[in-house]
Short mmCIF file of C-alpha atoms in Angstrom, two decimals:
data_model
loop_
_atom_site.label_atom_id
_atom_site.label_comp_id
_atom_site.label_asym_id
_atom_site.label_seq_id
_atom_site.Cartn_x
_atom_site.Cartn_y
_atom_site.Cartn_z
CA MET A 1 -28.15 14.44 80.99
CA SER A 2 -28.46 10.72 81.73
CA THR A 3 -31.44 8.84 83.15
CA VAL A 4 -31.68 5.38 84.65
CA ILE A 5 -35.08 3.67 84.54
CA THR A 6 -35.19 1.28 87.50
CA ASN A 7 -37.59 -1.21 89.07
CA ILE A 8 -38.73 -2.50 85.67
CA GLY A 9 -41.01 -5.48 86.07
CA GLU A 10 -40.50 -6.68 82.49
CA LEU A 11 -38.17 -5.28 79.85
CA VAL A 12 -38.72 -5.94 76.13
CA THR A 13 -35.42 -5.37 74.35
CA ASN A 14 -36.13 -7.08 70.99
CA GLU A 15 -32.56 -8.36 71.32
CA PRO A 16 -32.77 -12.18 71.52
CA GLY A 17 -29.30 -12.48 73.00
CA ALA A 18 -30.10 -10.02 75.78
CA GLY A 19 -32.86 -12.05 77.38
CA GLU A 20 -35.57 -14.64 76.96
CA GLY A 21 -37.02 -15.50 73.54
CA PRO A 22 -37.26 -13.36 70.41
CA LEU A 23 -38.28 -10.32 72.48
CA GLY A 24 -35.15 -10.56 74.64
CA LEU A 25 -37.27 -10.35 77.80
CA ARG A 26 -35.62 -9.46 81.11
CA ARG A 27 -37.13 -9.20 84.58
CA ASP A 28 -36.03 -6.89 87.38
CA ALA A 29 -34.09 -4.89 84.82
CA ALA A 30 -32.87 -1.34 84.32
CA VAL A 31 -32.20 0.89 81.31
CA VAL A 32 -29.81 3.84 81.12
CA ILE A 33 -30.43 6.68 78.67
CA ASP A 34 -27.53 9.01 77.93
CA GLY A 35 -28.37 11.89 75.62
CA ASP A 36 -30.39 10.56 72.73
CA ARG A 37 -29.10 6.95 72.96
CA ILE A 38 -29.52 3.83 75.04
CA ALA A 39 -26.29 3.50 77.02
CA TRP A 40 -26.94 0.31 78.98
CA THR A 41 -29.51 -2.40 79.75
CA GLY A 42 -29.20 -5.21 82.26
CA PRO A 43 -30.00 -6.40 85.78
CA ALA A 44 -31.27 -3.64 88.03
CA ALA A 45 -28.65 -4.47 90.69
CA ASP A 46 -25.86 -3.72 88.22
CA ALA A 47 -27.22 -0.45 86.83
CA PRO A 48 -24.64 2.32 86.62
CA ALA A 49 -25.26 5.69 88.19
CA ALA A 50 -27.02 8.42 86.19
CA ASP A 51 -27.94 12.08 86.64
CA GLU A 52 -31.50 11.21 87.50
CA ALA A 53 -33.64 8.13 87.98
CA PHE A 54 -37.15 7.08 87.10
CA ASP A 55 -38.78 4.32 89.17
CA ALA A 56 -40.97 2.26 86.84
CA GLY A 57 -42.76 0.74 89.82
CA GLY A 58 -42.76 -2.80 88.45
CA ARG A 59 -44.24 -1.73 85.12
CA ALA A 60 -43.27 -3.13 81.72
CA VAL A 61 -40.85 -1.17 79.52
CA LEU A 62 -40.77 -1.56 75.73
CA PRO A 63 -39.22 0.12 72.71
CA GLY A 64 -41.35 2.90 71.31
CA PHE A 65 -43.78 1.79 68.61
CA VAL A 66 -42.66 2.32 65.01
CA ASP A 67 -45.64 3.35 62.86
CA SER A 68 -44.44 2.66 59.32
CA HIS A 69 -47.64 3.57 57.45
CA ALA A 70 -49.73 6.71 58.02
CA HIS A 71 -51.43 9.44 55.93
CA LEU A 72 -51.42 12.53 58.13
CA VAL A 73 -51.28 15.54 55.79
CA PHE A 74 -54.95 16.15 55.14
CA ALA A 75 -57.91 18.36 55.90
CA GLY A 76 -61.52 17.45 56.61
CA GLU A 77 -62.98 14.14 57.72
CA ARG A 78 -65.16 11.39 56.26
CA ALA A 79 -67.38 10.27 59.12
CA GLU A 80 -70.43 10.11 56.88
CA GLU A 81 -68.57 7.76 54.54
CA PHE A 82 -67.72 5.56 57.53
CA ALA A 83 -71.35 5.50 58.61
CA ALA A 84 -72.42 4.53 55.09
CA ARG A 85 -69.95 1.63 55.11
CA MET A 86 -71.29 0.44 58.43
CA SER A 87 -74.73 0.50 56.81
CA GLY A 88 -73.61 -1.75 53.97
CA ARG A 89 -71.85 0.33 51.31
CA PRO A 90 -68.54 -1.33 50.34
CA TYR A 91 -65.23 0.49 50.62
CA ALA A 92 -63.70 1.75 47.35
CA ALA A 93 -60.50 3.68 46.68
CA GLY A 94 -62.41 6.56 45.08
CA GLY A 95 -63.35 8.09 48.43
CA ILE A 96 -59.85 9.54 48.56
CA ARG A 97 -60.99 12.29 46.18
CA THR A 98 -63.18 13.77 48.91
CA THR A 99 -60.14 14.34 51.10
CA VAL A 100 -58.22 15.75 48.12
CA GLU A 101 -60.82 18.51 47.74
CA HIS A 102 -60.57 19.52 51.41
CA THR A 103 -56.79 19.29 51.50
CA ARG A 104 -56.27 21.45 48.42
CA ALA A 105 -58.44 24.16 49.98
CA ALA A 106 -56.66 24.15 53.35
CA SER A 107 -53.89 26.54 54.36
CA ASP A 108 -50.37 25.43 55.25
CA GLU A 109 -51.09 26.42 58.83
CA ALA A 110 -54.20 24.23 59.02
CA LEU A 111 -52.44 21.21 57.51
CA ARG A 112 -49.41 21.66 59.75
CA ALA A 113 -51.59 21.96 62.86
CA ASN A 114 -53.54 18.81 62.02
CA LEU A 115 -50.34 16.89 61.28
CA ARG A 116 -48.78 17.97 64.57
CA ARG A 117 -51.98 17.09 66.46
CA LEU A 118 -51.94 13.54 65.09
CA VAL A 119 -48.21 12.99 65.64
CA ASP A 120 -48.63 14.21 69.23
CA GLU A 121 -51.65 11.92 69.64
CA MET A 122 -49.52 9.00 68.46
CA ALA A 123 -46.67 9.94 70.82
CA ARG A 124 -49.01 9.87 73.80
CA GLN A 125 -49.79 6.26 72.80
CA GLY A 126 -46.16 5.18 72.62
CA VAL A 127 -45.32 5.86 68.96
CA THR A 128 -41.82 7.29 68.67
CA THR A 129 -41.21 6.85 64.93
CA VAL A 130 -43.81 7.97 62.38
CA GLU A 131 -43.84 7.52 58.61
CA CYS A 132 -46.07 10.03 56.81
CA LYS A 133 -47.26 9.94 53.19
CA SER A 134 -48.48 12.59 50.81
CA GLY A 135 -51.28 11.68 48.41
CA TYR A 136 -54.11 14.09 49.15
CA GLY A 137 -52.90 16.90 46.89
CA LEU A 138 -52.35 15.22 43.50
CA THR A 139 -50.92 18.29 41.76
CA VAL A 140 -47.26 19.21 41.59
CA GLU A 141 -47.70 22.17 43.93
CA GLN A 142 -49.95 20.36 46.39
CA GLU A 143 -47.87 17.20 46.62
CA GLU A 144 -44.69 19.23 47.12
CA ARG A 145 -46.45 21.11 49.90
CA ALA A 146 -47.52 17.86 51.56
CA VAL A 147 -44.07 16.26 51.68
CA ARG A 148 -42.47 19.55 52.71
CA LEU A 149 -44.85 19.92 55.66
CA ALA A 150 -44.45 16.24 56.57
CA ALA A 151 -40.68 16.64 56.62
CA GLU A 152 -41.03 19.33 59.31
CA ILE A 153 -42.67 16.95 61.79
CA ALA A 154 -42.58 13.26 60.78
CA ASP A 155 -39.57 10.98 61.08
CA GLU A 156 -39.98 9.42 57.63
CA VAL A 157 -41.61 10.97 54.55
CA THR A 158 -43.10 9.16 51.57
CA TYR A 159 -44.08 10.62 48.21
CA LEU A 160 -47.46 9.10 47.23
CA GLY A 161 -48.46 11.14 44.21
CA ALA A 162 -49.83 7.92 42.70
CA HIS A 163 -52.57 7.52 45.31
CA VAL A 164 -55.51 7.78 42.91
CA VAL A 165 -56.07 9.52 39.59
CA PRO A 166 -57.52 12.98 40.39
CA ALA A 167 -60.81 14.06 38.85
CA GLU A 168 -59.16 16.41 36.35
CA TYR A 169 -57.23 13.49 34.83
CA GLU A 170 -60.12 11.03 34.82
CA ASP A 171 -60.05 10.87 31.02
CA ASP A 172 -56.25 10.78 30.83
CA PRO A 173 -54.86 8.44 33.52
CA SER A 174 -51.70 7.82 31.50
CA GLY A 175 -51.06 11.57 31.50
CA TYR A 176 -51.36 11.63 35.28
CA VAL A 177 -48.95 8.72 35.64
CA ARG A 178 -46.43 10.61 33.49
CA LEU A 179 -46.85 13.67 35.68
CA ALA A 180 -46.41 11.62 38.87
CA ALA A 181 -43.24 10.04 37.45
CA THR A 182 -41.68 13.31 36.20
CA ASP A 183 -42.44 16.86 37.33
CA MET A 184 -44.31 15.89 40.49
CA LEU A 185 -41.61 13.45 41.51
CA ALA A 186 -38.86 16.01 40.85
CA ALA A 187 -40.61 18.54 43.08
CA CYS A 188 -41.20 16.06 45.91
CA ALA A 189 -38.03 13.97 45.95
CA PRO A 190 -35.92 16.52 47.89
CA HIS A 191 -38.30 16.24 50.86
CA ALA A 192 -38.86 12.45 50.85
CA ARG A 193 -37.01 9.19 51.38
CA TRP A 194 -39.66 6.87 49.92
CA VAL A 195 -41.89 6.54 46.85
CA ASP A 196 -45.20 4.70 47.11
CA VAL A 197 -48.02 3.70 44.74
CA PHE A 198 -51.53 2.42 45.39
CA CYS A 199 -51.43 -0.61 43.08
CA GLU A 200 -55.04 -1.69 43.19
CA ARG A 201 -58.31 -1.90 41.33
CA GLY A 202 -59.64 1.65 41.09
CA ALA A 203 -56.18 3.15 41.49
CA PHE A 204 -53.10 2.08 39.43
CA ASP A 205 -52.33 -1.13 37.55
CA ALA A 206 -48.97 -2.90 37.56
CA ASP A 207 -47.54 -1.08 34.53
CA GLN A 208 -48.56 2.33 35.84
CA ALA A 209 -47.21 1.54 39.30
CA ARG A 210 -43.92 0.27 37.90
CA GLU A 211 -43.44 3.48 35.89
CA VAL A 212 -43.74 5.65 38.99
CA LEU A 213 -41.72 3.37 41.27
CA GLU A 214 -38.85 2.96 38.83
CA ALA A 215 -38.74 6.72 38.28
CA GLY A 216 -38.66 7.15 42.04
CA LYS A 217 -35.74 4.75 42.35
CA LYS A 218 -33.82 6.72 39.72
CA ALA A 219 -34.47 9.85 41.79
CA GLY A 220 -32.93 8.18 44.85
CA LEU A 221 -36.14 7.14 46.62
CA THR A 222 -36.82 3.62 47.89
CA PRO A 223 -40.13 1.97 46.92
CA ARG A 224 -43.03 1.02 49.15
CA VAL A 225 -46.29 -0.34 47.70
CA HIS A 226 -49.95 -0.31 48.74
CA ALA A 227 -50.58 -3.89 47.65
CA ASN A 228 -53.40 -6.43 47.57
CA GLN A 229 -55.80 -4.51 49.79
CA LEU A 230 -59.05 -5.04 47.89
CA THR A 231 -58.27 -8.02 45.65
CA GLU A 232 -55.52 -10.42 44.73
CA GLY A 233 -53.38 -8.52 42.27
CA PRO A 234 -49.86 -7.71 41.12
CA GLY A 235 -48.89 -5.34 43.94
CA VAL A 236 -47.03 -7.74 46.22
CA ARG A 237 -44.98 -9.35 43.47
CA LEU A 238 -44.19 -5.93 42.00
CA ALA A 239 -42.97 -4.80 45.42
CA VAL A 240 -40.68 -7.82 45.70
CA GLU A 241 -39.45 -7.40 42.11
CA LEU A 242 -38.41 -3.81 42.82
CA ASP A 243 -36.95 -4.61 46.27
CA ALA A 244 -39.52 -2.42 47.99
CA ALA A 245 -39.01 -1.99 51.72
CA SER A 246 -42.60 -3.02 52.34
CA ALA A 247 -45.78 -4.24 50.75
CA ASP A 248 -48.60 -2.75 52.79
CA HIS A 249 -52.09 -4.19 53.43
CA CYS A 250 -51.51 -7.73 52.04
CA THR A 251 -55.15 -8.65 52.68
CA PHE A 252 -55.72 -10.88 49.63
CA LEU A 253 -52.68 -13.04 48.89
CA SER A 254 -52.08 -15.97 46.58
CA ASP A 255 -49.63 -18.72 47.48
CA ALA A 256 -47.19 -17.11 45.02
CA ASP A 257 -47.51 -13.78 46.85
CA VAL A 258 -46.75 -15.40 50.20
CA ASP A 259 -43.77 -17.27 48.75
CA ALA A 260 -42.45 -14.07 47.16
CA LEU A 261 -42.58 -12.19 50.47
CA ALA A 262 -41.03 -15.06 52.40
CA SER A 263 -38.06 -15.25 50.02
CA SER A 264 -37.41 -11.49 49.96
CA GLN A 265 -36.39 -8.58 52.18
CA THR A 266 -39.77 -6.91 51.57
CA VAL A 267 -41.78 -6.62 54.80
CA ALA A 268 -45.48 -7.43 54.82
CA THR A 269 -46.95 -4.45 56.68
CA LEU A 270 -50.41 -5.29 57.99
CA LEU A 271 -52.92 -2.59 58.86
CA PRO A 272 -55.69 -4.21 60.93
CA GLY A 273 -57.40 -0.92 61.75
CA VAL A 274 -58.35 -0.66 58.07
CA GLU A 275 -60.17 -3.97 58.07
CA PHE A 276 -61.88 -3.02 61.33
CA SER A 277 -63.05 0.25 59.78
CA THR A 278 -64.07 -1.17 56.38
CA ARG A 279 -65.41 -4.62 57.35
CA GLN A 280 -63.00 -6.25 54.93
CA PRO A 281 -61.51 -9.65 55.82
CA TYR A 282 -58.44 -9.41 58.04
CA PRO A 283 -55.04 -10.40 56.61
CA ASP A 284 -53.90 -13.90 57.54
CA ALA A 285 -50.79 -13.01 59.51
CA ARG A 286 -50.33 -16.62 60.63
CA ARG A 287 -49.97 -17.76 57.03
CA LEU A 288 -47.27 -15.15 56.39
CA LEU A 289 -45.37 -15.84 59.59
CA ASP A 290 -45.43 -19.60 59.13
CA ALA A 291 -44.04 -19.14 55.62
CA GLY A 292 -41.13 -17.11 56.99
CA ALA A 293 -42.19 -13.62 55.89
CA THR A 294 -41.33 -10.59 58.05
CA VAL A 295 -44.47 -8.88 59.36
CA ALA A 296 -44.95 -5.34 60.63
CA LEU A 297 -48.04 -3.72 62.16
CA ALA A 298 -48.94 -0.08 61.55
CA THR A 299 -51.99 2.14 61.94
CA ASP A 300 -52.63 3.49 58.42
CA CYS A 301 -54.10 6.47 60.24
CA ASN A 302 -56.06 8.42 57.60
CA PRO A 303 -59.43 10.20 57.38
CA GLY A 304 -61.11 7.60 55.17
CA SER A 305 -60.41 3.92 55.71
CA CYS A 306 -58.98 4.07 59.26
CA TYR A 307 -59.12 7.17 61.41
CA SER A 308 -57.27 5.59 64.34
CA SER A 309 -53.81 6.45 65.63
CA SER A 310 -53.60 3.52 68.05
CA ILE A 311 -51.02 0.82 67.33
CA ALA A 312 -52.03 -0.84 70.61
CA PHE A 313 -55.52 -1.31 69.17
CA GLY A 314 -53.94 -2.88 66.09
CA ILE A 315 -51.97 -5.27 68.31
CA ALA A 316 -55.17 -6.39 70.01
CA ILE A 317 -56.88 -6.99 66.66
CA ALA A 318 -53.86 -8.85 65.29
CA VAL A 319 -53.91 -11.22 68.26
CA ARG A 320 -57.67 -11.66 68.33
CA ASP A 321 -58.45 -11.87 64.60
CA MET A 322 -55.21 -12.39 62.65
CA ARG A 323 -53.80 -15.35 64.61
CA MET A 324 -50.68 -13.62 65.85
CA THR A 325 -49.34 -14.37 69.31
CA PRO A 326 -49.02 -11.39 71.66
CA ASP A 327 -45.24 -11.54 71.36
CA GLU A 328 -45.37 -11.63 67.54
CA ALA A 329 -47.69 -8.62 67.51
CA VAL A 330 -45.50 -6.60 69.90
CA TRP A 331 -42.41 -7.40 67.81
CA ALA A 332 -44.26 -6.45 64.60
CA ALA A 333 -45.28 -3.06 66.03
CA THR A 334 -41.73 -2.23 67.13
CA ALA A 335 -38.89 -4.14 65.43
CA GLY A 336 -41.13 -5.08 62.48
CA GLY A 337 -41.93 -1.44 61.81
CA ALA A 338 -38.22 -0.64 61.97
CA ARG A 339 -37.55 -3.36 59.37
CA ALA A 340 -40.27 -1.87 57.15
CA LEU A 341 -38.44 1.46 57.32
CA ARG A 342 -35.00 -0.16 56.98
CA ARG A 343 -33.97 1.40 60.26
CA THR A 344 -31.51 -0.24 62.64
CA ASP A 345 -31.54 2.50 65.29
CA VAL A 346 -35.17 2.14 66.40
CA GLY A 347 -37.53 -0.67 67.41
CA HIS A 348 -35.17 -2.22 69.96
CA LEU A 349 -33.44 -1.34 73.22
CA ALA A 350 -29.72 -2.02 73.08
CA PRO A 351 -26.67 0.16 73.65
CA GLY A 352 -26.33 2.54 70.72
CA ALA A 353 -30.00 2.45 69.71
CA ARG A 354 -31.98 5.67 69.72
CA ALA A 355 -33.47 6.16 73.17
CA ASP A 356 -37.11 5.57 72.22
CA VAL A 357 -38.70 4.02 75.28
CA GLN A 358 -42.22 3.55 76.59
CA VAL A 359 -43.43 2.51 80.03
CA LEU A 360 -46.75 0.67 80.18
CA ASP A 361 -49.18 1.11 83.04
CA ALA A 362 -49.17 -2.66 83.27
CA PRO A 363 -46.78 -5.37 84.49
CA SER A 364 -46.42 -7.09 81.12
CA ARG A 365 -46.47 -6.47 77.36
CA LEU A 366 -49.30 -9.04 77.24
CA HIS A 367 -51.69 -6.38 78.51
CA LEU A 368 -51.54 -4.60 75.12
CA ALA A 369 -53.71 -7.40 73.72
CA TYR A 370 -55.29 -8.45 77.03
CA ARG A 371 -56.80 -4.99 77.67
CA PRO A 372 -57.95 -3.75 74.24
CA GLY A 373 -58.98 -0.13 73.99
CA VAL A 374 -57.41 0.83 77.32
CA PRO A 375 -54.75 3.60 77.19
CA LEU A 376 -51.77 1.84 78.76
CA THR A 377 -48.82 4.06 77.81
CA ALA A 378 -47.69 5.73 81.02
CA ALA A 379 -44.44 7.43 79.96
CA VAL A 380 -42.54 7.93 76.71
CA TRP A 381 -39.03 9.03 75.78
CA LYS A 382 -38.19 9.89 72.19
CA ALA A 383 -34.49 10.26 71.37
CA GLY A 384 -33.86 10.60 75.09
CA SER A 385 -36.37 13.41 75.70
CA ARG A 386 -39.46 12.59 77.73
CA VAL A 387 -42.55 13.42 75.73
CA LYS A 388 -45.15 11.93 78.06
CA GLY A 389 -45.57 11.01 81.72
CA PRO A 390 -48.52 10.20 83.97
CA GLN A 391 -50.93 13.09 84.10
CA ASN A 392 -51.65 15.36 87.06
CA GLU A 393 -48.81 14.05 89.21
CA THR A 394 -45.71 15.66 90.64
CA ARG A 395 -42.31 14.48 89.51
CA GLU A 396 -41.85 12.72 92.85
CA ALA A 397 -45.16 10.87 92.58
CA MET A 398 -44.21 9.77 89.07
CA GLY A 399 -41.09 8.10 90.39
CA TRP A 400 -38.47 10.73 89.54
CA ARG A 401 -35.55 11.46 91.79
CA SER A 402 -32.14 13.05 91.37
CA SER A 403 -29.12 10.82 91.62
#
């Protein structure tokens, strides 16, 4: 089955050669989906015939968002912790242990249902690629369960056994690091593509993080690093040293950190929802971009430091408080996320790309920052299958017609 999306007011392709500027913008454009791939983009007047058509009604069309950092296998919630932070208690990594207790006690069915609920919630907001981490089990059995369940639903799976040291290893953190780098890793690697470590005060130091990440590389996993969230530290430079796909958070950076990112293939993945939810300073995206670093935006959806699944909200924050232009923020949430996952098939709209498409209920991508907090995603296709359309309307009212 093929579909042509017509009457597009503004098309973001993220293909500079296909249109105006880095976003490859086109006006009065059309897109053809054939199966699970983009078959054609170009002027609406030249669009080839398809089995059915969708009239975008002058709306903007973008690639689906690529959320390259999320923690979705968990049970329970931490609203009281959030309220305490808003009353003046600082954020600390140790709050993760609360979620560990709830997650260990939950059934597979409960964890799977919560994971699916959040992935569906993201899809309704235009997210078509989701990375999901473990990290709330912290035993061999529980971490294996987390990545196995994530692999059923998420597009990308990350083993994060080195999230924090669990309570039972409080007096033997080195023993936990050995476990995370050996038996736990061996159990989780078959279900994951990535290995991650929270390299931070209150979590794991550089030597501990390196032990787990290097073991992960030997097991065939590619590193990612939670880096420089709470303080300046070794996380970013460790990520670059090990050719990690991304260094995530990047809130407190030295000049050497910025230079290291700018001269590497490691993407700086910024998570503005975390700073919103913890009252930490926002990352200086402008500094990174001006230095030549590649920047992605993701949600970091999790029950503790950011219980938001909205990349659009992150775009608005990045423009308002992190000195990104609207176009830079849109690119970071689509093509930037794809770079952070080392994917070439998502994050852009060009022939051969996976058919991940979203239609905004707005004439321009600028409205993602211009109208913060407003649900603007009107329709979504993931791998060519429509997963969302306007609610409570017939197919004809939504712009569908047979060709």
